[in-house]
Short mmCIF file of C-alpha atoms and ligand atoms in Angstrom, two decimals:
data_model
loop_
_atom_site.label_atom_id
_atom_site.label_comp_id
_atom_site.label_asym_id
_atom_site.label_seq_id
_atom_site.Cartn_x
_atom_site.Cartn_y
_atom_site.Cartn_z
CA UNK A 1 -14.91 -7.09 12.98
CA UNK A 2 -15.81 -4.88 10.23
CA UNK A 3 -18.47 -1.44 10.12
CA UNK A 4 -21.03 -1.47 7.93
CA UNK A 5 -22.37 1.63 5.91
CA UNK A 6 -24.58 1.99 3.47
CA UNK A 7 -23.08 1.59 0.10
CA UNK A 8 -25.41 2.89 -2.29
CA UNK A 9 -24.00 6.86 -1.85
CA UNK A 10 -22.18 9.10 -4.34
CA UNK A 11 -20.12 10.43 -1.24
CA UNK A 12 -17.89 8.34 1.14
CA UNK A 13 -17.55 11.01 3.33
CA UNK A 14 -19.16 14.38 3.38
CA UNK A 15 -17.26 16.78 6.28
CA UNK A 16 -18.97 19.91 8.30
CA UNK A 17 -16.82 22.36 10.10
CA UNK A 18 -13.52 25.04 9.27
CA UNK A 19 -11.30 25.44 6.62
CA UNK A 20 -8.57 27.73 7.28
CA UNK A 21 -5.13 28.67 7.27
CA UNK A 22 -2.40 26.82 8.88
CA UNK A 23 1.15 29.13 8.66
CA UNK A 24 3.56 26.27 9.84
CA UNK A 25 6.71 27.90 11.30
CA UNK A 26 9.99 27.06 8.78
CA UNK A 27 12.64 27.40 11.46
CA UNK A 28 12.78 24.77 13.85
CA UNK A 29 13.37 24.59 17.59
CA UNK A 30 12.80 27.84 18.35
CA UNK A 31 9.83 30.15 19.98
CA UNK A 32 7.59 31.83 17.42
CA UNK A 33 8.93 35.25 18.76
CA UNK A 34 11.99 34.35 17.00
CA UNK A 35 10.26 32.20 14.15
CA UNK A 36 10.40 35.09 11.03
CA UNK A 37 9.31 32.87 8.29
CA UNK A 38 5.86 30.57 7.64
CA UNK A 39 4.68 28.44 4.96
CA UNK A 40 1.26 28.37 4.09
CA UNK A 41 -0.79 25.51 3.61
CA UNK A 42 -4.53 24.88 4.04
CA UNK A 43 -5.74 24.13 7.39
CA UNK A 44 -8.54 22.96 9.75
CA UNK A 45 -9.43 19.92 11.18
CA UNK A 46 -12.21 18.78 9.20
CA UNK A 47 -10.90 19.76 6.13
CA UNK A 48 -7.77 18.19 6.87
CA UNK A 49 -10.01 14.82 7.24
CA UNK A 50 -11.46 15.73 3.97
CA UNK A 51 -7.38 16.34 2.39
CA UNK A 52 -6.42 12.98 3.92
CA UNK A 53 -9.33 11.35 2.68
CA UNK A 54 -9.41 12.16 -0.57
CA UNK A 55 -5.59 11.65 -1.11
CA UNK A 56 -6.32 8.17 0.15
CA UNK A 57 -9.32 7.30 -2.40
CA UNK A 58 -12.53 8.37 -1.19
CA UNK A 59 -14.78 10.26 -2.87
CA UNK A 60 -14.83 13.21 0.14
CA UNK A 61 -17.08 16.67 0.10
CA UNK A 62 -17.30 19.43 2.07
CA UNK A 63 -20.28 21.82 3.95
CA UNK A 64 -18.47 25.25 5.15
CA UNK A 65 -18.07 28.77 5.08
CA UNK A 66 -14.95 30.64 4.14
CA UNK A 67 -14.09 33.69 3.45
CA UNK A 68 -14.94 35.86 0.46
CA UNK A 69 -11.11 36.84 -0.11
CA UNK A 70 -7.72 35.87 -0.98
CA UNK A 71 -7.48 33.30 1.52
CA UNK A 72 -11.24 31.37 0.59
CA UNK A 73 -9.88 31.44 -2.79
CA UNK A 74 -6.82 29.90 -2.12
CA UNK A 75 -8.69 27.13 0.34
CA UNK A 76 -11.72 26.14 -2.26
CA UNK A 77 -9.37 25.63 -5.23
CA UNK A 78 -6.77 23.89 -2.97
CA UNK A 79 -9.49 21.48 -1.69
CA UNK A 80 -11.39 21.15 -5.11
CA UNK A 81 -7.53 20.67 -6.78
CA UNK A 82 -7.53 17.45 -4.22
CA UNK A 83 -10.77 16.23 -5.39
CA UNK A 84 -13.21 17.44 -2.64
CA UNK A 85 -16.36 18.56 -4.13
CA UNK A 86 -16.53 21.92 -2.61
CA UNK A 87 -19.69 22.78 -4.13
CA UNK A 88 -21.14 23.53 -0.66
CA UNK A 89 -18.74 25.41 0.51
CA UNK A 90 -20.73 28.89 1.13
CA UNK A 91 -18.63 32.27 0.56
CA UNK A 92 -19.54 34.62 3.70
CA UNK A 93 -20.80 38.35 2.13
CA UNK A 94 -19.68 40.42 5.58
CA UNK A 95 -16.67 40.86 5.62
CA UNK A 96 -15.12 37.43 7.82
CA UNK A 97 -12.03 36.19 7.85
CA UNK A 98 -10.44 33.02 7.59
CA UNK A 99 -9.41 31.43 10.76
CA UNK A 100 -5.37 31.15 10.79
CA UNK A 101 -3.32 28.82 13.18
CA UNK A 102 0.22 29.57 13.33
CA UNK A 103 2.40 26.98 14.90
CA UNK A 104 5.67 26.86 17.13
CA UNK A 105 8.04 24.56 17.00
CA UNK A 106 10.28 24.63 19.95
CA UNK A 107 11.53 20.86 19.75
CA UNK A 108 9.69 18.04 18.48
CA UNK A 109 8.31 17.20 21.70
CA UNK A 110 7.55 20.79 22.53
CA UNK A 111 5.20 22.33 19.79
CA UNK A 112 2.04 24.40 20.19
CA UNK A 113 -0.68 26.52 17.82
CA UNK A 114 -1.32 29.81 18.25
CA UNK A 115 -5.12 30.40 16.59
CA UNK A 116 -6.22 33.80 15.47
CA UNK A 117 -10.57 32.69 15.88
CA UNK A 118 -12.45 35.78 15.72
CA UNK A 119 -15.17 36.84 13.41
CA UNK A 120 -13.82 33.73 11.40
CA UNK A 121 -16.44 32.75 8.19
CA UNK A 122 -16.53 28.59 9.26
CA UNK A 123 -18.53 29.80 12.66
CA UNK A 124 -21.08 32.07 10.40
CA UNK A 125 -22.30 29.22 8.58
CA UNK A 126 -26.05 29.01 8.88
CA UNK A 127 -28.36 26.13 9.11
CA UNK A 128 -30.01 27.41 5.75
CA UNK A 129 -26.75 26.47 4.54
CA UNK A 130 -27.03 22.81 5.15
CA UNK A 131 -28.59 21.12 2.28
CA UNK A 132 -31.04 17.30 3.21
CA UNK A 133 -30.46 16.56 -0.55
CA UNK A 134 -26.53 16.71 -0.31
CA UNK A 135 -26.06 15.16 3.25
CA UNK A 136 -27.87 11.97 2.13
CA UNK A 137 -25.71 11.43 -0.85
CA UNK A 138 -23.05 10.65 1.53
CA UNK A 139 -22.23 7.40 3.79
CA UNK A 140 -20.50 8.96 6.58
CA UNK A 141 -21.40 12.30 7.95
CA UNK A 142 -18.03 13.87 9.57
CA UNK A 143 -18.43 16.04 12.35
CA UNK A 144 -15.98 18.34 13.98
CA UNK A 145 -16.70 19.57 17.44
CA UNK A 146 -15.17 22.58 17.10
CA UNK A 147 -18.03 23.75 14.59
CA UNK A 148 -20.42 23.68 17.94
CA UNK A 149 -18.66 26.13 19.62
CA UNK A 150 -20.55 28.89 18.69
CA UNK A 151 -24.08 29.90 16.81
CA UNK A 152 -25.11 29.64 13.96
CA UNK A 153 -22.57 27.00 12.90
CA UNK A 154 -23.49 25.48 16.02
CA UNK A 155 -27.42 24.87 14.41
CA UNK A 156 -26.01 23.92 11.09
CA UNK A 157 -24.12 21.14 12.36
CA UNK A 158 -27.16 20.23 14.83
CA UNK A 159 -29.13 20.61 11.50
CA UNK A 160 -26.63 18.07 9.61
CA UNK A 161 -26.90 15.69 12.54
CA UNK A 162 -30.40 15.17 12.63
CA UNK A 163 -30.41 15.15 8.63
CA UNK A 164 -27.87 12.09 8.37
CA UNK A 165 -29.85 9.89 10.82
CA UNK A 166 -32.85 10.65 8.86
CA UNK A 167 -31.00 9.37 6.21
CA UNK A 168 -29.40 6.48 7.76
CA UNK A 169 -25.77 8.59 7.13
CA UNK A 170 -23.24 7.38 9.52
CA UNK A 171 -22.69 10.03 11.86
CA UNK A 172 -18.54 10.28 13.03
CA UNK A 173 -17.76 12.59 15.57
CA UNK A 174 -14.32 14.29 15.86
CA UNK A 175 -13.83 16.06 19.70
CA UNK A 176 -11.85 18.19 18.04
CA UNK A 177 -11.62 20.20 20.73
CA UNK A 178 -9.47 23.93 20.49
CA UNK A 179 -9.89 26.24 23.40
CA UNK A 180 -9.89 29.21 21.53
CA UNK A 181 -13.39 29.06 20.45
CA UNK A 182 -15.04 27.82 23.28
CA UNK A 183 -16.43 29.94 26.11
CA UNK A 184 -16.30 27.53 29.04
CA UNK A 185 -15.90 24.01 30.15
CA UNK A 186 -19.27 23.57 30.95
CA UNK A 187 -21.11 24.23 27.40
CA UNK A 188 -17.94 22.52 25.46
CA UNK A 189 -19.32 19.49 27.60
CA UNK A 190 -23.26 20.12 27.35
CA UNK A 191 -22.67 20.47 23.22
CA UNK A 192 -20.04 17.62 23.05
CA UNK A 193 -21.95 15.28 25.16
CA UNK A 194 -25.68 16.06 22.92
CA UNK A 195 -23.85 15.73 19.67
CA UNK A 196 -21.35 12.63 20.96
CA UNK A 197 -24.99 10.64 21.76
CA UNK A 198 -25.91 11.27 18.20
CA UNK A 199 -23.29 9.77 16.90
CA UNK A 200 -22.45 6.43 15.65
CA UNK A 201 -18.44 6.91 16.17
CA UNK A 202 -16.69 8.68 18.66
CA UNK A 203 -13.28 9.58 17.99
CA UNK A 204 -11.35 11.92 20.26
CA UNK A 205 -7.94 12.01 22.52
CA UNK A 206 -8.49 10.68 26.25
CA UNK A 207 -8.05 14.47 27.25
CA UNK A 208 -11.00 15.24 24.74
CA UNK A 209 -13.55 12.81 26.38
CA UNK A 210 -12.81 14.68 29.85
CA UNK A 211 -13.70 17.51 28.95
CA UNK A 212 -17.08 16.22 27.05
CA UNK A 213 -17.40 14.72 30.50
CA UNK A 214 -16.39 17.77 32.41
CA UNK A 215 -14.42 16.00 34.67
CA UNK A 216 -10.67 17.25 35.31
CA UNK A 217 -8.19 16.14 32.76
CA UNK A 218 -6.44 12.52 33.62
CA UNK A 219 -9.61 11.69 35.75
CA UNK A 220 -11.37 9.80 32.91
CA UNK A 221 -11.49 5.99 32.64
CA UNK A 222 -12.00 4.20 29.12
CA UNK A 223 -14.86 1.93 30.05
CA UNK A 224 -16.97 4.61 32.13
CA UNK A 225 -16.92 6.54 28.79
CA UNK A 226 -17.91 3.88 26.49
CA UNK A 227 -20.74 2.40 28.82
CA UNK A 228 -22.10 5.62 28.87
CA UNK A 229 -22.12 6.27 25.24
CA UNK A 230 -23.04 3.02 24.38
CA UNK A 231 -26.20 3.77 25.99
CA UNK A 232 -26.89 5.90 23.34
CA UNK A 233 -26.29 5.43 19.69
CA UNK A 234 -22.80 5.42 19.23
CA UNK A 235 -21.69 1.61 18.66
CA UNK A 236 -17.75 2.16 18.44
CA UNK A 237 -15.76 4.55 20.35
CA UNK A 238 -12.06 5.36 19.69
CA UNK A 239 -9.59 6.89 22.38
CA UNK A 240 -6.55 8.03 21.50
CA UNK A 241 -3.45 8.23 24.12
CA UNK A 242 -0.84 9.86 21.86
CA UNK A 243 2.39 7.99 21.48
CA UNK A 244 0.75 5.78 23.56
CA UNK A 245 -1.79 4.80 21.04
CA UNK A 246 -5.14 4.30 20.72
CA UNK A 247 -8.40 1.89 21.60
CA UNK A 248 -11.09 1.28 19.96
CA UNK A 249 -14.37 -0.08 21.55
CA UNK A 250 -17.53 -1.87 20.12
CA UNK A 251 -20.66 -1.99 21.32
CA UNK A 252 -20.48 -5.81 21.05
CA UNK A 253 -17.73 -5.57 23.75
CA UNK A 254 -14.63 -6.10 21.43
CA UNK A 255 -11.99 -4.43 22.42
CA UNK A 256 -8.80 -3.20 19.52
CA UNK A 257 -5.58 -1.52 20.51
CA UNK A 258 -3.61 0.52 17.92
CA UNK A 259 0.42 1.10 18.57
CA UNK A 260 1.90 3.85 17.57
CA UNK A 261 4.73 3.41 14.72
CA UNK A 262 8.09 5.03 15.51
CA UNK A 263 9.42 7.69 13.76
CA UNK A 264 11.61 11.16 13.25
CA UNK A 265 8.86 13.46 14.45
CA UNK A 266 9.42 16.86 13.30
CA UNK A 267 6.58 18.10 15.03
CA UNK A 268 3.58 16.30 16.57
CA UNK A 269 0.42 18.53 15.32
CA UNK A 270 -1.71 17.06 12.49
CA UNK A 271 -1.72 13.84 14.11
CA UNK A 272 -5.26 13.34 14.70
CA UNK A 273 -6.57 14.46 11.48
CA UNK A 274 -4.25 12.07 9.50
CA UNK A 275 -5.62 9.34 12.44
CA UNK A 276 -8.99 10.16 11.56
CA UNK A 277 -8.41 9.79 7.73
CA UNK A 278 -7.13 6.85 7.68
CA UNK A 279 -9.14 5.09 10.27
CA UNK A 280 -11.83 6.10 8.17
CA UNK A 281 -10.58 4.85 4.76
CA UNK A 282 -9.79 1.71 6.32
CA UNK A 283 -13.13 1.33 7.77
CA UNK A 284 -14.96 2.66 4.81
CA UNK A 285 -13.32 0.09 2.51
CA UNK A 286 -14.35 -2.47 4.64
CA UNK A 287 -10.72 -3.85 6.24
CA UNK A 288 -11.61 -4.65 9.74
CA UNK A 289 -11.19 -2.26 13.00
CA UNK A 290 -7.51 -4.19 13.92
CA UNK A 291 -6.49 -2.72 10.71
CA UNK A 292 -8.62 0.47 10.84
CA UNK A 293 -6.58 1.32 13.51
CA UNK A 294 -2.97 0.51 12.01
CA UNK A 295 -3.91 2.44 8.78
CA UNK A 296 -4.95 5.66 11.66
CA UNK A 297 -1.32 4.99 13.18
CA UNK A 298 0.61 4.55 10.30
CA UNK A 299 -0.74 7.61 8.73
CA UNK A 300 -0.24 9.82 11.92
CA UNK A 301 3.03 8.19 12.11
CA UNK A 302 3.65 9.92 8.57
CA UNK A 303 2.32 13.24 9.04
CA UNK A 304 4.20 13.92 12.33
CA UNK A 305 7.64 13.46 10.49
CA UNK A 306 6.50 15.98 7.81
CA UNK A 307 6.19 19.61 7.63
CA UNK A 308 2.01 20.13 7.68
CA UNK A 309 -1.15 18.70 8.19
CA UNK A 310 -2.73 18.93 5.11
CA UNK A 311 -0.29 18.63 2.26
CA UNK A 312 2.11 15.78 4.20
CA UNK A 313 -1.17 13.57 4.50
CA UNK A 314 0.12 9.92 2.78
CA UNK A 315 -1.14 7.87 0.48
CA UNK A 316 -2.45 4.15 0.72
CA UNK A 317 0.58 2.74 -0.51
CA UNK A 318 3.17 4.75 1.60
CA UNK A 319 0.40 3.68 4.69
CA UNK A 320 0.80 -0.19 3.75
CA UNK A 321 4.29 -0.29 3.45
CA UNK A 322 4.97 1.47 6.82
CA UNK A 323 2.97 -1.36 8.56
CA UNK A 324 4.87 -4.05 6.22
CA UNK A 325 7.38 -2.48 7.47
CA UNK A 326 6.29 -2.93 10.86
CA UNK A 327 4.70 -6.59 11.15
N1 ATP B 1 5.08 11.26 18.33
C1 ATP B 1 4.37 10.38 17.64
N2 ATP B 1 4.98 9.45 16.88
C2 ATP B 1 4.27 8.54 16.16
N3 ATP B 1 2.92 8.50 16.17
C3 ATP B 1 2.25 9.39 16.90
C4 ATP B 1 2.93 10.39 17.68
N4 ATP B 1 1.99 11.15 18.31
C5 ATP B 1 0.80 10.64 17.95
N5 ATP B 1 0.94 9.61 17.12
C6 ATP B 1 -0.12 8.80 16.51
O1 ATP B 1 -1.22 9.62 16.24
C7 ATP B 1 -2.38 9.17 16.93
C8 ATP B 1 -3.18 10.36 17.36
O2 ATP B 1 -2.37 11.19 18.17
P1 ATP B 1 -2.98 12.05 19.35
O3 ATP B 1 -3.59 11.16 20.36
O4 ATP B 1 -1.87 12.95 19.80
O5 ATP B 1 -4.14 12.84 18.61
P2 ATP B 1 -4.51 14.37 18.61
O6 ATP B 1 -4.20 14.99 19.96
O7 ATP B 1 -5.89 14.43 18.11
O8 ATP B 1 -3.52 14.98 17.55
P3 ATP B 1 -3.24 16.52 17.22
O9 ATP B 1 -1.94 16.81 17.92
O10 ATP B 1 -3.13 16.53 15.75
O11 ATP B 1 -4.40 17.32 17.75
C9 ATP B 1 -1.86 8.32 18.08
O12 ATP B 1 -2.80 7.35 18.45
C10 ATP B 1 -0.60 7.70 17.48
O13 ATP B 1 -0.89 6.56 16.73
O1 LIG B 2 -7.39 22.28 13.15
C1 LIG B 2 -6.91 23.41 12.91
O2 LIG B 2 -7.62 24.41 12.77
C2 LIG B 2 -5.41 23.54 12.84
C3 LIG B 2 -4.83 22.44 12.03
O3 LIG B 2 -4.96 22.66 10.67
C4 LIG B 2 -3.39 22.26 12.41
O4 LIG B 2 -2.66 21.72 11.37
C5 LIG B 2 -3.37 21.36 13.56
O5 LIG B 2 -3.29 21.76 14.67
C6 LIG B 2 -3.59 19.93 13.31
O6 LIG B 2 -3.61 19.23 14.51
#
């Protein structure tokens, strides 16, 4: 089975949410207290998507707020440089910062991000700041749910919700979730749960849907989560299980499973962004969700044997011949 969107946009993809600063540690397999060096590379979940997507084909854009220094210069012309259109990406005039994750890796099993979130620009964007004309340009409205976690970027992505199904824009929601934003478990799942019943796809880790849920982690079950969004007016869900891989449910009770391909990790972050990428170029170009799926893997599969998030996302042909590779 295949998803339809509606062709007739300038945009396949138009993403909402952070761009930052990732600072990747250079020495391996060992604790950040001892890590002394960092390379720099831009950062973010949604504009990750937007890096992965665009290196893939699609024609992506961006709606955020960075910051009016160094570091937003260095994001904007790295994401314009990769073909985003980043002309509504606002510069904040008081003085924020960019967000910055710096990651550890311990071992390639063991690795963890330390984020530096306050006062960041992407949370100060303001729903003035969302544009109806540019959000219905695009087919696919991507949504990270990290962007709820605090006003007024929470009301500019409630804003850009209600603007794409207006405009029949597919709305995509990434869980996204990062603790070090959020104040408690109980409004991550109040905002996660509104926004998630908005939304025509659900994408998220099984650990991501229990929290939207508020239930305790490893309590969730697949099928309670789709019937309950499928309810609503999401009509294909996606839960990802790590190494384990990932499902994908429709609304018309098909159920996909997605392996995932074997490789030299070098660390496991960046994962789900290169997932979500590729899932989404696969979708968008109309190969069907079996495939979707493999094309989310494969890239994933990629990303976790290379140094970043953003820069290491692969290209169509390097995604094809992994699962050539692979049938
Ligand atoms: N160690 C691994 N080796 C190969 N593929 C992997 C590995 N870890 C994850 N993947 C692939 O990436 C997909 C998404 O991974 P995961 O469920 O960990 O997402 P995530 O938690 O959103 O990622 P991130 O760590 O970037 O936040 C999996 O479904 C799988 O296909
Ligand atoms: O999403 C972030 O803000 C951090 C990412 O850029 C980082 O590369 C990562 O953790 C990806 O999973």
């Amino acid at each position: 089975m295949s998803y339809e969107f509606n062709n007739n946009r300038e945009y396949d993809i138009i993403a909402i949410g952070r761009a930052c600063i990732d600072l990747n540690a250079t020495e391996y397999n060992r604790p950040m207290e001892e890590t002394m060096t960092f390379s720099k590379y831009v950062g973010g979940s949604p504009a990750n998507i937007a890096i992965g997507s665009s290196k893939l084909g699609l024609k992506a854009g961006f709606i955020g707020k960075i910051p009016d220094d160094q570091h937003g210069n260095f994001i904007k012309k790295y994401m314009s440089d990769t073909g985003i259109d980043t002309s509504n990406m606002v510069v904040d005039t008081e003085g924020r910062k960019a967000g910055l994750t710096f990651t550890e890796i311990k071992s390639p099993e063991e690795c963890s991000i330390l984020m530096y979130r306050e006062e960041v620009a992407d949370l100060y964007l303001h729903q003035d700041e969302v544009h109806e004309d540019y959000i219905k340009q695009a087919k696919v409205l991507l949504v990270s749910g990290t962007a709820l976690a605090q006003s007024p970027s929470r009301e500019a992505v409630i804003k850009a919700v209600g603007l794409a199904r207006k405009n029949d824009v597919k709305v995509i929601f990434e869980l996204d979730y990062r603790p070090y934003t959020w104040k408690s478990k109980e409004e991550t799942a109040v905002y996660y749960s509104l926004v998630a019943q908005q939304s025509d796809v659900v994408i998220g880790t099984r650990d991501e849907y229990d929290m939207m849920e508020n239930i305790e982690e490893g309590e969730g079950d697949n099928q309670k989560t789709v019937a309950h969004l499928f309810n609503h007016q999401s009509d294909l869900i996606v839960i990802k299980h790590g190494v384990e891989g990932s499902y994908a449910y429709t609304k018309a009770g098909d159920i996909y499973r997605g392996h995932a391909y074997k490789t030299k990790v070098l660390k496991t972050f960046g994962a789900g962004d290169s997932y979500a990428s590729a899932f989404l170029y696969a979708l968008i170009n109309g190969k069907d969700i079996e495939t979707a799926l493999k094309f989310g893997s494969a890239s994933a599969s990629i990303v976790v044997s290379k140094h970043s998030s953003s820069e290491a996302m692969p290209t169509v042909e390097e995604i094809e011949e992994l699962i050539a590779v692979n049938a």
